[in-house]
Short mmCIF file of C-alpha atoms in Angstrom, two decimals:
data_model
loop_
_atom_site.label_atom_id
_atom_site.label_comp_id
_atom_site.label_asym_id
_atom_site.label_seq_id
_atom_site.Cartn_x
_atom_site.Cartn_y
_atom_site.Cartn_z
CA MET P 1158 0.00 0.00 0.00
CA GLU P 1159 1.36 3.42 -0.96
CA LEU P 1160 0.49 6.11 1.57
CA PRO P 1161 0.36 9.79 0.51
CA LYS P 1162 3.59 11.66 1.27
CA ALA P 1163 1.71 14.51 2.94
CA PHE P 1164 0.04 12.02 5.27
CA ILE P 1165 3.35 10.39 6.23
CA GLU P 1166 4.94 13.77 6.91
CA ASN P 1167 2.09 14.73 9.22
CA MET P 1168 2.26 11.38 11.01
CA LYS P 1169 5.98 12.04 11.60
CA CYS P 1170 5.00 15.26 13.41
CA ILE P 1171 2.48 13.35 15.53
CA LEU P 1172 4.54 10.23 16.27
CA GLY P 1173 8.15 11.39 16.02
CA PRO P 1174 10.51 8.39 16.39
CA GLU P 1175 7.54 5.98 16.53
CA LEU P 1176 6.72 6.57 12.85
CA PRO P 1177 8.58 3.42 11.59
CA GLU P 1178 6.71 1.30 14.14
CA TYR P 1179 3.41 2.78 12.97
CA LEU P 1180 4.24 2.12 9.31
CA GLU P 1181 5.20 -1.45 10.22
CA SER P 1182 1.68 -1.93 11.65
CA TYR P 1183 0.33 -2.01 8.09
CA LYS P 1184 1.72 -5.57 7.96
CA LYS P 1185 -0.31 -6.61 11.00
CA PRO P 1186 -3.58 -8.48 10.45
CA ARG P 1187 -6.82 -6.53 10.50
CA PHE P 1188 -8.82 -7.04 13.65
CA THR P 1189 -12.50 -7.92 13.72
CA GLY P 1190 -14.73 -7.68 16.75
CA LEU P 1191 -18.17 -8.31 18.18
CA ARG P 1192 -19.87 -6.55 21.08
CA ILE P 1193 -22.34 -8.30 23.39
CA ASN P 1194 -25.86 -6.86 23.72
CA THR P 1195 -25.99 -6.56 27.50
CA SER P 1196 -29.69 -5.69 27.46
CA LYS P 1197 -30.38 -9.30 26.39
CA LEU P 1198 -27.69 -11.18 28.34
CA SER P 1199 -24.67 -10.56 30.50
CA VAL P 1200 -21.10 -11.14 29.37
CA GLN P 1201 -20.96 -14.15 31.72
CA GLU P 1202 -24.15 -15.60 30.21
CA PHE P 1203 -22.75 -15.16 26.72
CA GLU P 1204 -19.53 -16.90 27.65
CA GLN P 1205 -21.56 -19.89 28.85
CA ILE P 1206 -23.21 -20.29 25.43
CA ASN P 1207 -20.35 -18.94 23.30
CA PRO P 1208 -20.30 -20.99 20.08
CA PHE P 1209 -17.03 -19.54 18.76
CA LYS P 1210 -13.60 -21.04 19.28
CA SER P 1211 -11.28 -18.08 18.89
CA LEU P 1212 -12.88 -15.27 20.92
CA ARG P 1213 -10.65 -13.15 23.14
CA LYS P 1214 -11.49 -10.04 25.13
CA VAL P 1215 -10.98 -6.48 23.92
CA PRO P 1216 -9.07 -5.03 26.91
CA TRP P 1217 -10.73 -1.62 27.00
CA VAL P 1218 -14.37 -2.68 26.35
CA SER P 1219 -15.98 -4.92 28.97
CA ASN P 1220 -18.41 -6.53 26.50
CA GLY P 1221 -16.13 -6.54 23.44
CA TYR P 1222 -14.38 -9.53 21.84
CA TYR P 1223 -12.05 -10.20 18.94
CA TYR P 1224 -13.02 -13.00 16.57
CA THR P 1225 -11.48 -14.57 13.49
CA GLU P 1226 -13.13 -15.05 10.12
CA GLU P 1227 -13.43 -18.81 10.66
CA ASP P 1228 -15.94 -18.07 13.44
CA ALA P 1229 -18.36 -16.52 10.88
CA PRO P 1230 -20.53 -14.86 13.58
CA THR P 1231 -22.88 -13.22 11.06
CA HIS P 1232 -24.01 -16.69 9.93
CA HIS P 1233 -24.93 -17.87 13.42
CA PRO P 1234 -28.55 -17.69 14.71
CA TYR P 1235 -27.37 -15.69 17.73
CA TYR P 1236 -26.57 -12.82 15.36
CA TYR P 1237 -30.21 -12.81 14.22
CA ALA P 1238 -31.35 -12.92 17.85
CA GLY P 1239 -29.49 -9.65 18.44
CA LEU P 1240 -27.09 -11.10 21.00
CA TYR P 1241 -24.12 -9.19 19.55
CA TYR P 1242 -23.12 -6.52 17.04
CA ILE P 1243 -20.21 -6.79 14.62
CA GLN P 1244 -17.91 -3.82 15.21
CA GLU P 1245 -14.25 -2.94 14.73
CA PRO P 1246 -12.64 -3.03 18.22
CA SER P 1247 -11.46 0.60 18.30
CA ALA P 1248 -14.88 1.77 17.11
CA MET P 1249 -16.40 0.20 20.26
CA THR P 1250 -14.52 2.71 22.41
CA PRO P 1251 -16.64 5.92 22.15
CA ALA P 1252 -19.92 4.39 23.34
CA ALA P 1253 -18.04 2.41 26.00
CA MET P 1254 -16.45 5.60 27.40
CA LEU P 1255 -19.60 7.73 27.51
CA PRO P 1256 -21.00 7.08 31.02
CA VAL P 1257 -24.68 6.57 30.22
CA GLU P 1258 -27.01 5.79 33.12
CA GLU P 1259 -30.47 4.24 33.08
CA GLY P 1260 -33.32 6.73 32.72
CA GLU P 1261 -31.26 9.36 30.89
CA ARG P 1262 -32.01 11.16 27.63
CA VAL P 1263 -29.22 10.32 25.21
CA LEU P 1264 -28.47 11.57 21.69
CA ASP P 1265 -26.33 9.84 19.10
CA LEU P 1266 -25.96 12.72 16.68
CA CYS P 1267 -24.28 10.90 13.74
CA ALA P 1268 -25.73 7.48 14.45
CA ALA P 1269 -25.93 5.40 11.24
CA PRO P 1270 -25.48 2.49 10.80
CA GLY P 1271 -26.00 1.96 14.55
CA GLY P 1272 -22.86 0.41 16.04
CA LYS P 1273 -22.60 3.02 18.76
CA ALA P 1274 -26.35 3.67 19.06
CA THR P 1275 -27.05 0.02 19.89
CA GLU P 1276 -24.54 0.14 22.75
CA LEU P 1277 -25.97 3.39 24.11
CA ALA P 1278 -29.47 1.87 24.00
CA ALA P 1279 -28.22 -1.29 25.74
CA LYS P 1280 -26.81 0.88 28.54
CA LEU P 1281 -30.22 2.54 28.96
CA ASN P 1282 -31.74 -0.95 29.33
CA HIS P 1283 -35.23 -0.05 28.04
CA THR P 1284 -35.38 3.13 30.17
CA GLY P 1285 -35.12 6.81 29.32
CA LEU P 1286 -34.83 7.77 25.67
CA LEU P 1287 -32.30 7.33 22.90
CA VAL P 1288 -32.59 9.75 19.99
CA ALA P 1289 -30.55 8.20 17.18
CA ASN P 1290 -30.09 10.80 14.45
CA ASP P 1291 -28.34 10.80 11.11
CA ALA P 1292 -28.53 13.52 8.49
CA SER P 1293 -28.69 10.88 5.74
CA ALA P 1294 -32.27 9.64 5.41
CA SER P 1295 -31.17 6.55 3.44
CA ARG P 1296 -28.73 5.50 6.17
CA THR P 1297 -31.37 5.68 8.91
CA LYS P 1298 -33.02 2.52 7.53
CA ALA P 1299 -30.01 0.42 8.52
CA LEU P 1300 -29.87 2.30 11.82
CA LEU P 1301 -33.49 1.44 12.64
CA LYS P 1302 -33.01 -2.20 11.71
CA ASN P 1303 -30.00 -2.58 13.99
CA LEU P 1304 -31.84 -0.99 16.92
CA GLU P 1305 -34.84 -3.25 16.34
CA VAL P 1306 -32.70 -6.39 16.06
CA PHE P 1307 -31.20 -5.41 19.41
CA GLY P 1308 -34.74 -5.18 20.85
CA MET P 1309 -34.71 -1.48 21.73
CA PRO P 1310 -38.17 0.06 22.39
CA ASN P 1311 -37.20 3.47 23.86
CA ILE P 1312 -35.98 5.06 20.63
CA LEU P 1313 -36.59 7.97 18.30
CA VAL P 1314 -34.83 7.49 14.97
CA ALA P 1315 -34.53 10.87 13.26
CA SER P 1316 -32.93 12.31 10.14
CA GLU P 1317 -32.19 15.98 10.73
CA MET P 1318 -29.31 18.43 10.67
CA GLY P 1319 -28.05 19.38 14.12
CA ASP P 1320 -29.30 22.97 13.95
CA ARG P 1321 -32.82 21.75 13.20
CA LEU P 1322 -32.78 19.49 16.26
CA ASP P 1323 -32.28 22.49 18.52
CA SER P 1324 -35.81 23.75 17.91
CA TYR P 1325 -37.13 20.47 19.37
CA PHE P 1326 -34.47 19.48 21.91
CA HIS P 1327 -32.76 22.61 23.23
CA ALA P 1328 -30.74 21.76 26.39
CA TYR P 1329 -32.65 18.45 26.55
CA PHE P 1330 -30.05 15.66 26.66
CA ASP P 1331 -28.03 14.26 29.55
CA LYS P 1332 -25.46 12.63 27.26
CA ILE P 1333 -24.51 13.15 23.60
CA LEU P 1334 -22.24 11.08 21.37
CA ILE P 1335 -20.69 12.73 18.31
CA ASP P 1336 -18.90 10.20 16.13
CA ALA P 1337 -18.05 12.91 13.66
CA PRO P 1338 -17.58 12.59 9.90
CA CYS P 1339 -13.83 12.69 9.31
CA SER P 1340 -11.06 12.13 6.79
CA GLY P 1341 -10.68 8.53 7.96
CA GLU P 1342 -6.90 8.33 8.29
CA GLY P 1343 -7.27 5.80 11.08
CA MET P 1344 -8.99 3.40 8.67
CA PHE P 1345 -6.32 3.45 5.93
CA ARG P 1346 -4.92 0.16 7.24
CA LYS P 1347 -8.32 -1.52 7.10
CA GLN P 1348 -9.82 0.30 4.12
CA PRO P 1349 -7.13 1.48 1.70
CA HIS P 1350 -9.81 2.55 -0.79
CA MET P 1351 -10.32 5.63 1.44
CA ILE P 1352 -6.94 7.07 0.46
CA PRO P 1353 -8.01 8.62 -2.90
CA ALA P 1354 -10.94 10.33 -1.14
CA TRP P 1355 -8.53 11.73 1.46
CA GLU P 1356 -6.36 13.17 -1.33
CA LYS P 1357 -9.41 14.92 -2.83
CA GLN P 1358 -11.09 16.00 0.39
CA GLY P 1359 -8.74 16.12 3.36
CA PRO P 1360 -8.78 17.27 6.98
CA GLU P 1361 -9.48 20.93 6.22
CA VAL P 1362 -12.93 20.18 4.80
CA PHE P 1363 -13.89 17.84 7.62
CA SER P 1364 -12.60 20.07 10.42
CA ARG P 1365 -15.00 22.82 9.37
CA MET P 1366 -17.85 20.33 9.39
CA GLN P 1367 -16.84 18.92 12.79
CA ARG P 1368 -16.71 22.32 14.45
CA GLU P 1369 -20.17 23.17 13.20
CA ILE P 1370 -21.48 19.85 14.57
CA LEU P 1371 -19.83 20.48 17.95
CA ASN P 1372 -21.42 23.94 18.13
CA GLN P 1373 -24.82 22.44 17.34
CA ALA P 1374 -24.44 19.67 19.93
CA ALA P 1375 -23.57 22.19 22.64
CA GLU P 1376 -27.03 23.72 22.31
CA LEU P 1377 -28.67 20.33 22.86
CA LEU P 1378 -26.84 19.40 26.08
CA LYS P 1379 -28.21 20.11 29.56
CA PRO P 1380 -26.12 21.83 32.24
CA GLY P 1381 -24.03 19.15 33.91
CA GLY P 1382 -24.41 16.90 30.85
CA MET P 1383 -21.55 15.16 29.06
CA MET P 1384 -20.72 14.70 25.41
CA LEU P 1385 -18.12 12.51 23.80
CA TYR P 1386 -16.50 13.58 20.53
CA SER P 1387 -14.73 10.94 18.46
CA THR P 1388 -13.15 10.50 15.04
CA CYS P 1389 -11.38 7.67 13.24
CA THR P 1390 -8.60 9.93 12.01
CA PHE P 1391 -5.15 11.05 13.19
CA SER P 1392 -5.22 14.64 11.91
CA GLU P 1393 -4.54 17.16 14.68
CA LEU P 1394 -6.69 19.65 12.77
CA GLU P 1395 -9.73 17.36 13.19
CA ASN P 1396 -8.86 16.16 16.69
CA GLU P 1397 -7.02 18.46 19.12
CA GLY P 1398 -7.71 21.38 16.78
CA SER P 1399 -11.47 20.89 16.84
CA ILE P 1400 -11.53 20.49 20.62
CA ASP P 1401 -9.31 23.56 21.12
CA TYR P 1402 -11.65 25.57 18.87
CA PHE P 1403 -14.69 24.33 20.77
CA LEU P 1404 -13.33 25.13 24.23
CA LYS P 1405 -12.27 28.63 23.14
CA ASN P 1406 -15.81 29.31 21.98
CA HIS P 1407 -17.64 27.50 24.80
CA PRO P 1408 -16.17 28.52 28.16
CA ASP P 1409 -19.05 26.72 29.91
CA PHE P 1410 -17.48 23.35 28.91
CA HIS P 1411 -14.42 21.51 30.22
CA LEU P 1412 -12.60 18.28 29.40
CA THR P 1413 -12.93 15.31 31.75
CA ASP P 1414 -10.74 12.23 32.13
CA ILE P 1415 -11.27 9.07 30.11
CA PRO P 1416 -10.40 5.81 31.93
CA ALA P 1417 -6.85 4.73 31.17
CA CYS P 1418 -5.99 1.49 29.44
CA ASP P 1419 -2.76 -0.06 28.16
CA GLY P 1420 -2.05 1.30 24.70
CA PHE P 1421 -4.13 4.47 25.10
CA CYS P 1422 -2.09 7.58 24.27
CA PRO P 1423 -2.84 11.11 25.52
CA GLY P 1424 -3.86 13.96 23.27
CA GLN P 1425 -1.13 16.36 22.21
CA PRO P 1426 -1.93 20.04 22.91
CA ALA P 1427 1.47 21.07 21.48
CA LEU P 1428 0.35 19.98 18.00
CA VAL P 1429 -2.09 22.90 17.88
CA GLY P 1430 -0.46 25.23 20.41
CA SER P 1431 -3.36 24.84 22.84
CA SER P 1432 -3.41 26.00 26.46
CA PHE P 1433 -6.24 23.60 27.30
CA PRO P 1434 -5.44 20.22 28.96
CA LEU P 1435 -5.88 18.27 25.72
CA GLU P 1436 -3.77 15.43 27.16
CA LYS P 1437 -7.10 14.37 28.73
CA CYS P 1438 -8.10 13.31 25.20
CA VAL P 1439 -7.22 9.81 24.02
CA ARG P 1440 -5.52 8.66 20.84
CA LEU P 1441 -5.53 5.06 19.63
CA PHE P 1442 -2.80 3.89 17.23
CA PRO P 1443 -2.61 0.48 15.52
CA HIS P 1444 1.01 -0.02 16.59
CA LYS P 1445 -0.07 0.39 20.24
CA ILE P 1446 -3.26 -1.69 20.31
CA ASP P 1447 -4.97 -4.45 18.35
CA GLY P 1448 -7.29 -2.09 16.54
CA GLU P 1449 -7.43 0.86 14.15
CA GLY P 1450 -6.87 4.58 14.70
CA HIS P 1451 -9.26 6.62 16.84
CA PHE P 1452 -9.50 9.85 18.84
CA LEU P 1453 -11.78 10.61 21.80
CA ALA P 1454 -12.54 13.67 23.91
CA LEU P 1455 -15.03 13.67 26.80
CA LEU P 1456 -16.54 17.09 27.49
CA GLN P 1457 -18.83 18.22 30.28
CA ARG P 1458 -21.02 21.30 30.45
CA ASN P 1459 -20.66 23.30 33.63
CA GLY P 1460 -23.64 23.55 35.94
CA ARG P 1461 -25.81 21.42 38.17
CA LYS P 1462 -27.39 18.38 36.64
CA ILE P 1463 -31.19 18.70 36.61
CA PRO P 1464 -33.18 15.45 36.99
CA ASN P 1465 -35.49 14.58 34.12
CA ALA P 1466 -39.13 15.30 34.88
CA SER P 1467 -41.58 12.44 34.50
CA GLY P 1468 -43.81 12.64 31.48
CA GLU P 1469 -47.42 13.68 31.79
CA ARG P 1470 -49.45 10.69 32.89
CA ARG P 1471 -52.44 9.89 30.75
CA ARG P 1472 -55.38 7.63 31.34
CA ASN P 1473 -55.08 4.16 29.92
CA PRO P 1474 -56.64 4.29 26.46
CA LYS P 1475 -59.45 1.98 25.46
CA LEU P 1476 -57.69 -0.48 23.20
CA PRO P 1477 -59.31 -2.39 20.33
CA PRO P 1478 -60.51 -5.84 21.48
CA GLU P 1479 -58.17 -7.70 19.11
CA LEU P 1480 -55.17 -5.89 20.64
CA GLU P 1481 -56.46 -6.49 24.18
CA GLU P 1482 -56.83 -10.18 23.40
CA PHE P 1483 -53.24 -10.45 22.17
CA LEU P 1484 -51.83 -8.51 25.12
CA GLN P 1485 -53.44 -10.94 27.56
CA ASP P 1486 -50.64 -13.34 26.57
CA VAL P 1487 -47.88 -10.74 27.09
CA THR P 1488 -46.37 -10.19 30.55
CA MET P 1489 -43.75 -7.61 29.51
CA HIS P 1490 -44.07 -4.54 31.72
CA MET P 1491 -45.54 -1.67 29.74
CA ASP P 1492 -47.35 1.52 30.63
CA ARG P 1493 -50.55 1.22 28.61
CA SER P 1494 -51.08 4.95 28.79
CA LEU P 1495 -48.12 5.20 26.39
CA ILE P 1496 -49.74 3.03 23.69
CA GLN P 1497 -50.71 5.05 20.63
CA ILE P 1498 -52.63 3.87 17.57
CA LYS P 1499 -51.93 5.71 14.34
CA ASP P 1500 -54.32 4.59 11.62
CA THR P 1501 -53.92 0.79 11.93
CA LYS P 1502 -50.42 0.75 13.45
CA VAL P 1503 -49.80 0.35 17.17
CA PHE P 1504 -46.84 1.97 18.98
CA LEU P 1505 -45.54 1.93 22.54
CA MET P 1506 -44.03 5.37 23.06
CA PRO P 1507 -41.11 6.19 25.38
CA GLU P 1508 -42.14 8.20 28.42
CA GLY P 1509 -41.83 11.96 27.95
CA VAL P 1510 -41.72 11.89 24.15
CA GLY P 1511 -43.98 14.56 22.73
CA ARG P 1512 -45.23 15.51 19.33
CA TYR P 1513 -42.62 17.13 17.12
CA PRO P 1514 -44.36 18.77 14.15
CA GLY P 1515 -42.00 19.01 11.20
CA LEU P 1516 -39.34 16.68 12.63
CA ARG P 1517 -38.14 14.16 10.07
CA PHE P 1518 -38.12 10.78 11.75
CA LEU P 1519 -38.36 7.14 10.75
CA ARG P 1520 -39.57 5.68 14.03
CA SER P 1521 -40.76 6.92 17.39
CA GLY P 1522 -41.06 4.28 20.08
CA LEU P 1523 -41.66 0.54 19.64
CA TYR P 1524 -43.71 -0.51 16.63
CA MET P 1525 -45.85 -3.25 18.21
CA GLY P 1526 -47.82 -4.34 15.16
CA GLU P 1527 -50.88 -3.64 13.07
CA ILE P 1528 -54.63 -4.12 13.39
CA LEU P 1529 -55.94 -5.71 10.20
CA LYS P 1530 -59.47 -6.99 9.59
CA LYS P 1531 -60.25 -7.34 13.30
CA ARG P 1532 -57.02 -9.15 14.12
CA PHE P 1533 -53.74 -7.97 15.55
CA GLU P 1534 -50.52 -8.86 13.68
CA PRO P 1535 -47.52 -8.44 16.02
CA SER P 1536 -44.38 -6.91 14.53
CA GLN P 1537 -40.86 -8.29 14.23
CA ALA P 1538 -39.64 -5.44 16.45
CA PHE P 1539 -42.11 -6.47 19.18
CA ALA P 1540 -40.78 -10.04 19.14
CA MET P 1541 -37.19 -8.81 19.50
CA THR P 1542 -38.10 -6.65 22.51
CA LEU P 1543 -39.70 -9.52 24.45
CA LYS P 1544 -38.00 -12.08 26.65
CA LYS P 1545 -38.87 -15.75 26.31
CA GLU P 1546 -40.82 -15.81 29.57
CA GLU P 1547 -42.89 -12.77 28.59
CA TYR P 1548 -45.12 -14.56 26.06
CA ALA P 1549 -47.57 -17.35 26.78
CA SER P 1550 -46.61 -19.77 24.00
CA VAL P 1551 -43.01 -20.26 22.88
CA ILE P 1552 -41.27 -22.59 20.45
CA ASN P 1553 -37.69 -22.78 21.67
CA LEU P 1554 -35.28 -24.23 19.11
CA SER P 1555 -31.60 -24.92 19.65
CA ALA P 1556 -28.93 -23.22 17.57
CA GLY P 1557 -28.01 -26.62 16.14
CA ASP P 1558 -31.57 -27.53 15.13
CA ARG P 1559 -31.87 -27.44 11.34
CA ARG P 1560 -35.30 -25.88 11.71
CA THR P 1561 -33.70 -22.74 13.18
CA ILE P 1562 -31.94 -21.91 9.91
CA ARG P 1563 -35.03 -22.89 7.94
CA TYR P 1564 -37.09 -20.51 10.05
CA LEU P 1565 -34.59 -17.68 9.47
CA LYS P 1566 -34.85 -18.31 5.74
CA GLY P 1567 -38.63 -17.86 5.89
CA GLU P 1568 -39.65 -21.49 5.49
CA THR P 1569 -42.55 -23.32 7.13
CA ILE P 1570 -41.32 -25.75 9.79
CA GLU P 1571 -42.89 -28.75 11.49
CA VAL P 1572 -43.46 -28.59 15.25
CA GLU P 1573 -44.20 -31.47 17.61
CA GLU P 1574 -47.11 -31.11 20.01
CA LYS P 1575 -44.88 -31.17 23.10
CA GLU P 1576 -42.78 -28.25 21.79
CA SER P 1577 -45.50 -25.66 22.25
CA ALA P 1578 -47.76 -24.66 25.13
CA ARG P 1579 -50.61 -24.24 22.65
CA PRO P 1580 -51.62 -26.39 19.70
CA ALA P 1581 -52.52 -23.39 17.53
CA GLY P 1582 -52.12 -19.64 17.18
CA TRP P 1583 -49.29 -17.18 17.66
CA GLN P 1584 -45.93 -18.52 18.82
CA LEU P 1585 -42.79 -16.63 19.86
CA VAL P 1586 -39.95 -18.46 18.14
CA CYS P 1587 -36.68 -18.50 20.10
CA VAL P 1588 -33.18 -19.87 19.71
CA ASP P 1589 -31.78 -21.21 23.00
CA GLY P 1590 -34.23 -18.96 24.85
CA TYR P 1591 -33.68 -15.74 22.86
CA PRO P 1592 -36.47 -14.47 20.56
CA LEU P 1593 -36.09 -14.53 16.78
CA GLY P 1594 -39.61 -13.67 15.63
CA TRP P 1595 -43.18 -14.88 15.29
CA GLY P 1596 -44.89 -17.86 13.76
CA LYS P 1597 -48.48 -19.10 13.61
CA LEU P 1598 -49.07 -22.74 14.45
CA VAL P 1599 -51.68 -24.60 12.42
CA GLN P 1600 -52.04 -28.40 12.73
CA GLY P 1601 -48.39 -28.98 13.60
CA ALA P 1602 -47.01 -26.64 10.94
CA LEU P 1603 -45.56 -23.27 11.88
CA ARG P 1604 -46.46 -20.65 9.33
CA ASN P 1605 -43.45 -18.40 9.14
CA LYS P 1606 -43.93 -14.75 10.18
CA TYR P 1607 -40.25 -13.82 10.28
CA PHE P 1608 -39.88 -10.41 8.67
CA SER P 1609 -39.01 -10.94 4.99
CA GLY P 1610 -36.53 -8.05 4.89
CA TRP P 1611 -34.39 -9.70 7.59
CA ARG P 1612 -34.29 -13.25 6.26
CA MET P 1613 -31.08 -15.21 6.05
CA ASN P 1614 -29.87 -15.62 2.49
CA ALA P 1615 -30.06 -19.14 1.11
#
């Protein structure tokens, strides 16, 4: 691989005598990782059912693992059950280092395709609210799918520019993640095809964009709130330079420490002549860790943290009888006052979410299903949000059962009488106790209701 001369010269300024070691890292293998969905199972529970031979822990992410290609985790049923997300190990770091607590309002400002948003939602554990936003409307479709596979009900998936969000969410969020668009220098090792784009559109263009995004995010954060800025580039203009610019223009913010880990390197204020303590930032280099290049800065807004007010309580709505009948078999805790029916579609809304006229969004809350011809058809997203014990009739297949793959491909499967609590009707189909989707049992045959857009390729 031939790296641009201008890039190498700048890396020499950043790394000094370590430059040869960095260049040698291009001969290292590329690292692949998966991150456990801790809203569905603990790390210990995953390790008990781990089907992969070569997993080893990512040192700086408690629920992160390296895997090798022979493991093929995207072909395993657990992937379809939302038990883990495939993510480059360094890219796991930003969401891991943002200290999200249950019940908070959290914004992922540049969220697609959802690697970091799914971890933020898992930390919320079905409480509070995650607003997952991406300016690209086409990319929000993948974002929504990943959040639904992970079984996340407390979401608002939006597609707006940051300045537009301020009119709806001014000083609203407790935590914000900004995984900013960048020149991608940290990914050259993994994705060399990015080099020509860097030569055409380098750090200068992206730094202007990043500073605008930081300014917009500042308006959305509550006093006492925290926001984490990250890039996958090495450029000091996009990293220390953007943070220096932000702190000069926002004296009500300060940098806070990021937990130390072997291989983490401090930010370098001297690169941009900054008087701020930019060594509190973190740089990741591929010659220091088993991962790609990354930069992180954790910022906090001065002021006292104000608790989130509870949403206005409404009376429980009178639900259609077909929906009431279905919900009799569901024991998942839900506040029925938050159920909304829009035309024929049924949603469970997060507490405190209002109406946002003019806001471009793809999903608000959990899409539970649809009322059609006096029957209720539960959604794929509803199945993924449930736990096995929260539905009255379950067909629990093992990962090694051939019917599991057949189900994921959309085929009808045969079911023995003893495998279901009911001889007919809706069934929650699980793999080793973790939901995959719905099926309808008729005379020993399970009619497949697995969402066609998610099916496993033949």
